[in-house]
């Protein structure tokens, strides 16, 4: 990695496809993104969609999100469809922690897509400790049925830890199956999943569709 970035990227590109190339792309992307996030983003974007670049996409998304989450999200939306979800997920995790209101506003403007579903899922899972009710509204807007159910269940478990009474009232309207609802309640009664500390609401932008 002591060579110039042009040499490093050429070296990684010249390797045969497989785990060694994936590891090389990951290492080069991590170093490149710290040195020049914009240039690294362009380089990785030109390889996105290939299996060997999957981890590199996440490395760059993480670094871009650290600098400017909005730019990272826009970059993620320009990637091939097969790479969008992981990049959006990585971006939204950091953005939600740092500025949930801005993250929610960006989500509100996104058109329905697999990338949006991944972004909303990350947002809801990250935000459920601050405002589980709003996180649940976002989770319910996910179009992919399996992802929606998984995200709602994750929010439900977090909500049960912070305010079991409110969560129990919400569960019948959650859209979760009766079996999933019972699993959430059963696990809460057994005291699984950590503490029961309450947390106050934060920002989070407007609920979806408003």
Coordinates of C-alpha atoms in Angstrom, one line a residue:
X1 CA 0.0 0.0 0.0
X2 CA 3.0 2.3 -0.1
X3 CA 2.8 2.6 -3.8
X4 CA 0.7 5.4 -5.4
X5 CA -3.0 4.8 -5.6
X6 CA -2.9 4.4 -9.4
X7 CA -0.4 1.6 -9.0
X8 CA -2.5 0.1 -6.2
X9 CA -5.8 0.2 -8.1
X10 CA -4.0 -1.3 -11.2
X11 CA -2.6 -4.1 -9.1
X12 CA -6.1 -4.9 -7.6
X13 CA -7.7 -4.8 -11.0
X14 CA -5.2 -7.1 -12.5
X15 CA -5.9 -9.9 -10.0
X16 CA -8.1 -12.8 -11.1
X17 CA -11.6 -12.8 -9.8
X18 CA -12.1 -14.5 -6.5
X19 CA -11.5 -14.0 -2.8
X20 CA -8.0 -12.6 -3.2
X21 CA -9.2 -9.9 -5.6
X22 CA -12.1 -9.1 -3.2
X23 CA -9.7 -8.7 -0.3
X24 CA -7.4 -6.6 -2.4
X25 CA -10.2 -4.3 -3.5
X26 CA -11.3 -4.0 0.1
X27 CA -7.9 -2.9 1.3
X28 CA -7.2 -0.5 -1.6
X29 CA -10.7 1.0 -1.3
X30 CA -10.3 1.6 2.4
X31 CA -7.0 3.4 2.0
X32 CA -8.1 5.3 -1.1
X33 CA -11.3 6.5 0.5
X34 CA -9.5 7.9 3.5
X35 CA -7.0 9.7 1.2
X36 CA -9.5 10.9 -1.5
X37 CA -13.1 9.8 -1.0
X38 CA -14.3 11.4 -4.3
X39 CA -11.7 9.6 -6.4
X40 CA -12.2 6.4 -4.5
X41 CA -16.0 6.6 -5.1
X42 CA -15.5 7.0 -8.9
X43 CA -13.0 4.0 -9.0
X44 CA -15.2 1.7 -6.9
X45 CA -18.3 2.8 -8.9
X46 CA -16.7 1.6 -12.1
X47 CA -16.4 -1.9 -10.5
X48 CA -19.7 -2.0 -8.6
X49 CA -21.9 -4.9 -9.4
X50 CA -19.0 -7.3 -9.4
X51 CA -18.8 -9.7 -6.5
X52 CA -15.2 -8.8 -5.8
X53 CA -16.2 -5.2 -5.2
X54 CA -18.9 -5.7 -2.7
X55 CA -16.9 -4.9 0.4
X56 CA -15.1 -2.1 -1.4
X57 CA -18.6 -0.5 -2.0
X58 CA -19.3 -0.6 1.7
X59 CA -15.9 0.8 2.6
X60 CA -16.4 3.8 0.3
X61 CA -20.0 4.3 1.4
X62 CA -18.9 4.4 5.0
X63 CA -16.2 7.0 4.3
X64 CA -18.4 9.2 2.1
X65 CA -21.1 9.1 4.8
X66 CA -18.6 10.2 7.4
X67 CA -17.9 13.2 5.2
X68 CA -21.3 14.0 3.8
X69 CA -24.2 11.5 4.1
X70 CA -26.3 13.2 1.4
X71 CA -23.5 12.8 -1.1
X72 CA -23.0 9.2 0.0
X73 CA -26.7 8.4 -0.5
X74 CA -26.8 10.0 -4.0
X75 CA -23.7 8.0 -4.9
X76 CA -25.3 4.8 -3.7
X77 CA -28.4 5.5 -5.8
X78 CA -26.2 5.7 -8.9
X79 CA -24.6 2.3 -8.4
X80 CA -25.8 -0.8 -10.2
X81 CA -28.9 -2.2 -8.6
X82 CA -27.1 -5.2 -7.1
X83 CA -24.8 -2.8 -5.1
X84 CA -27.3 -0.1 -4.2
X85 CA -28.8 -1.9 -1.2
X86 CA -25.6 -2.5 0.8
X87 CA -24.3 1.1 0.1
X88 CA -27.6 2.6 1.2
X89 CA -27.7 0.5 4.3
X90 CA -24.2 1.5 5.3
X91 CA -24.9 5.2 4.6
X92 CA -28.2 5.3 6.4
X93 CA -26.8 3.7 9.5
X94 CA -24.4 6.5 10.0
X95 CA -26.7 9.2 8.8
X96 CA -29.5 8.2 11.2
X97 CA -27.1 8.3 14.1
X98 CA -25.8 11.8 13.2
X99 CA -28.9 13.5 11.8
X100 CA -32.1 11.5 11.8
X101 CA -34.2 14.4 10.6
X102 CA -32.1 14.9 7.5
X103 CA -32.0 11.2 6.9
X104 CA -35.8 11.0 7.2
X105 CA -36.3 13.8 4.8
X106 CA -34.0 12.1 2.2
X107 CA -36.0 8.9 2.6
X108 CA -39.2 10.8 2.0
X109 CA -38.0 11.9 -1.4
X110 CA -36.8 8.5 -2.5
X111 CA -38.9 6.6 -5.1
X112 CA -39.9 3.1 -4.2
X113 CA -37.0 0.7 -4.9
X114 CA -35.0 -2.1 -3.3
X115 CA -32.4 0.5 -2.3
X116 CA -35.1 2.6 -0.5
X117 CA -36.3 -0.5 1.3
X118 CA -32.8 -1.2 2.5
X119 CA -32.3 2.4 3.5
X120 CA -35.6 2.5 5.4
X121 CA -34.9 -0.7 7.2
X122 CA -31.5 0.6 8.4
X123 CA -33.2 3.9 9.4
X124 CA -35.9 2.1 11.4
X125 CA -33.5 -0.3 13.1
X126 CA -31.2 2.6 14.1
X127 CA -33.9 5.0 15.2
X128 CA -36.1 2.6 17.1
X129 CA -34.5 3.4 20.5
X130 CA -35.2 7.1 20.0
X131 CA -38.8 6.9 18.7
X132 CA -40.1 3.4 18.2
X133 CA -43.5 4.6 17.1
X134 CA -42.0 6.6 14.2
X135 CA -39.6 3.9 13.4
X136 CA -42.5 1.5 13.1
X137 CA -44.3 3.8 10.7
X138 CA -41.2 3.9 8.5
X139 CA -40.8 0.1 8.7
X140 CA -44.4 -0.3 7.6
X141 CA -43.6 1.6 4.4
X142 CA -41.1 -1.0 3.2
X143 CA -42.4 -2.7 0.1
X144 CA -40.5 -6.0 0.3
X145 CA -42.8 -8.1 2.4
X146 CA -40.0 -10.2 4.0
X147 CA -37.8 -7.2 4.8
X148 CA -40.8 -5.3 6.1
X149 CA -41.7 -8.1 8.5
X150 CA -38.1 -8.5 9.7
X151 CA -37.8 -4.8 10.3
X152 CA -41.1 -4.5 12.1
X153 CA -40.2 -7.4 14.4
X154 CA -36.8 -5.7 15.2
X155 CA -38.6 -2.5 16.0
X156 CA -41.1 -4.3 18.1
X157 CA -38.5 -6.0 20.2
X158 CA -36.7 -2.7 20.8
X159 CA -40.0 -1.1 21.7
X160 CA -40.8 -3.8 24.2
X161 CA -37.6 -3.1 25.9
X162 CA -38.2 0.6 26.2
X163 CA -41.9 0.7 26.8
X164 CA -43.7 -2.7 27.0
X165 CA -47.1 -1.3 27.6
X166 CA -47.1 0.9 24.5
X167 CA -45.5 -1.8 22.4
X168 CA -48.1 -4.3 23.4
X169 CA -50.9 -1.9 22.5
X170 CA -49.3 -1.4 19.1
X171 CA -48.6 -5.0 18.2
X172 CA -52.1 -5.9 17.0
X173 CA -52.0 -3.1 14.5
X174 CA -48.3 -3.7 13.4
X175 CA -49.0 -5.9 10.5
X176 CA -47.0 -8.7 12.0
X177 CA -48.4 -12.2 11.9
X178 CA -50.0 -13.5 15.1
X179 CA -47.1 -15.9 15.5
X180 CA -44.5 -13.1 15.2
X181 CA -46.4 -11.0 17.7
X182 CA -46.4 -13.9 20.2
X183 CA -42.7 -14.4 19.7
X184 CA -42.0 -10.8 20.5
X185 CA -44.2 -10.9 23.7
X186 CA -42.8 -14.2 24.8
X187 CA -39.2 -13.1 24.4
X188 CA -40.0 -9.9 26.3
X189 CA -41.6 -11.8 29.1
X190 CA -38.5 -13.9 29.4
X191 CA -36.4 -10.8 29.7
X192 CA -34.4 -11.4 26.6
X193 CA -32.6 -8.7 24.6
X194 CA -31.1 -6.4 27.2
X195 CA -32.4 -3.7 29.4
X196 CA -35.8 -2.1 29.7
X197 CA -34.7 1.5 30.0
X198 CA -37.0 4.1 28.4
X199 CA -35.6 6.6 25.9
X200 CA -37.2 9.8 24.8
X201 CA -38.2 10.8 21.3
X202 CA -35.9 12.6 19.0
X203 CA -36.1 13.9 15.4
X204 CA -36.5 11.5 12.6
X205 CA -38.2 13.7 10.0
X206 CA -41.8 13.3 8.9
X207 CA -43.5 9.9 8.9
X208 CA -43.4 8.3 5.5
X209 CA -46.1 9.5 3.1
X210 CA -46.6 12.9 4.8

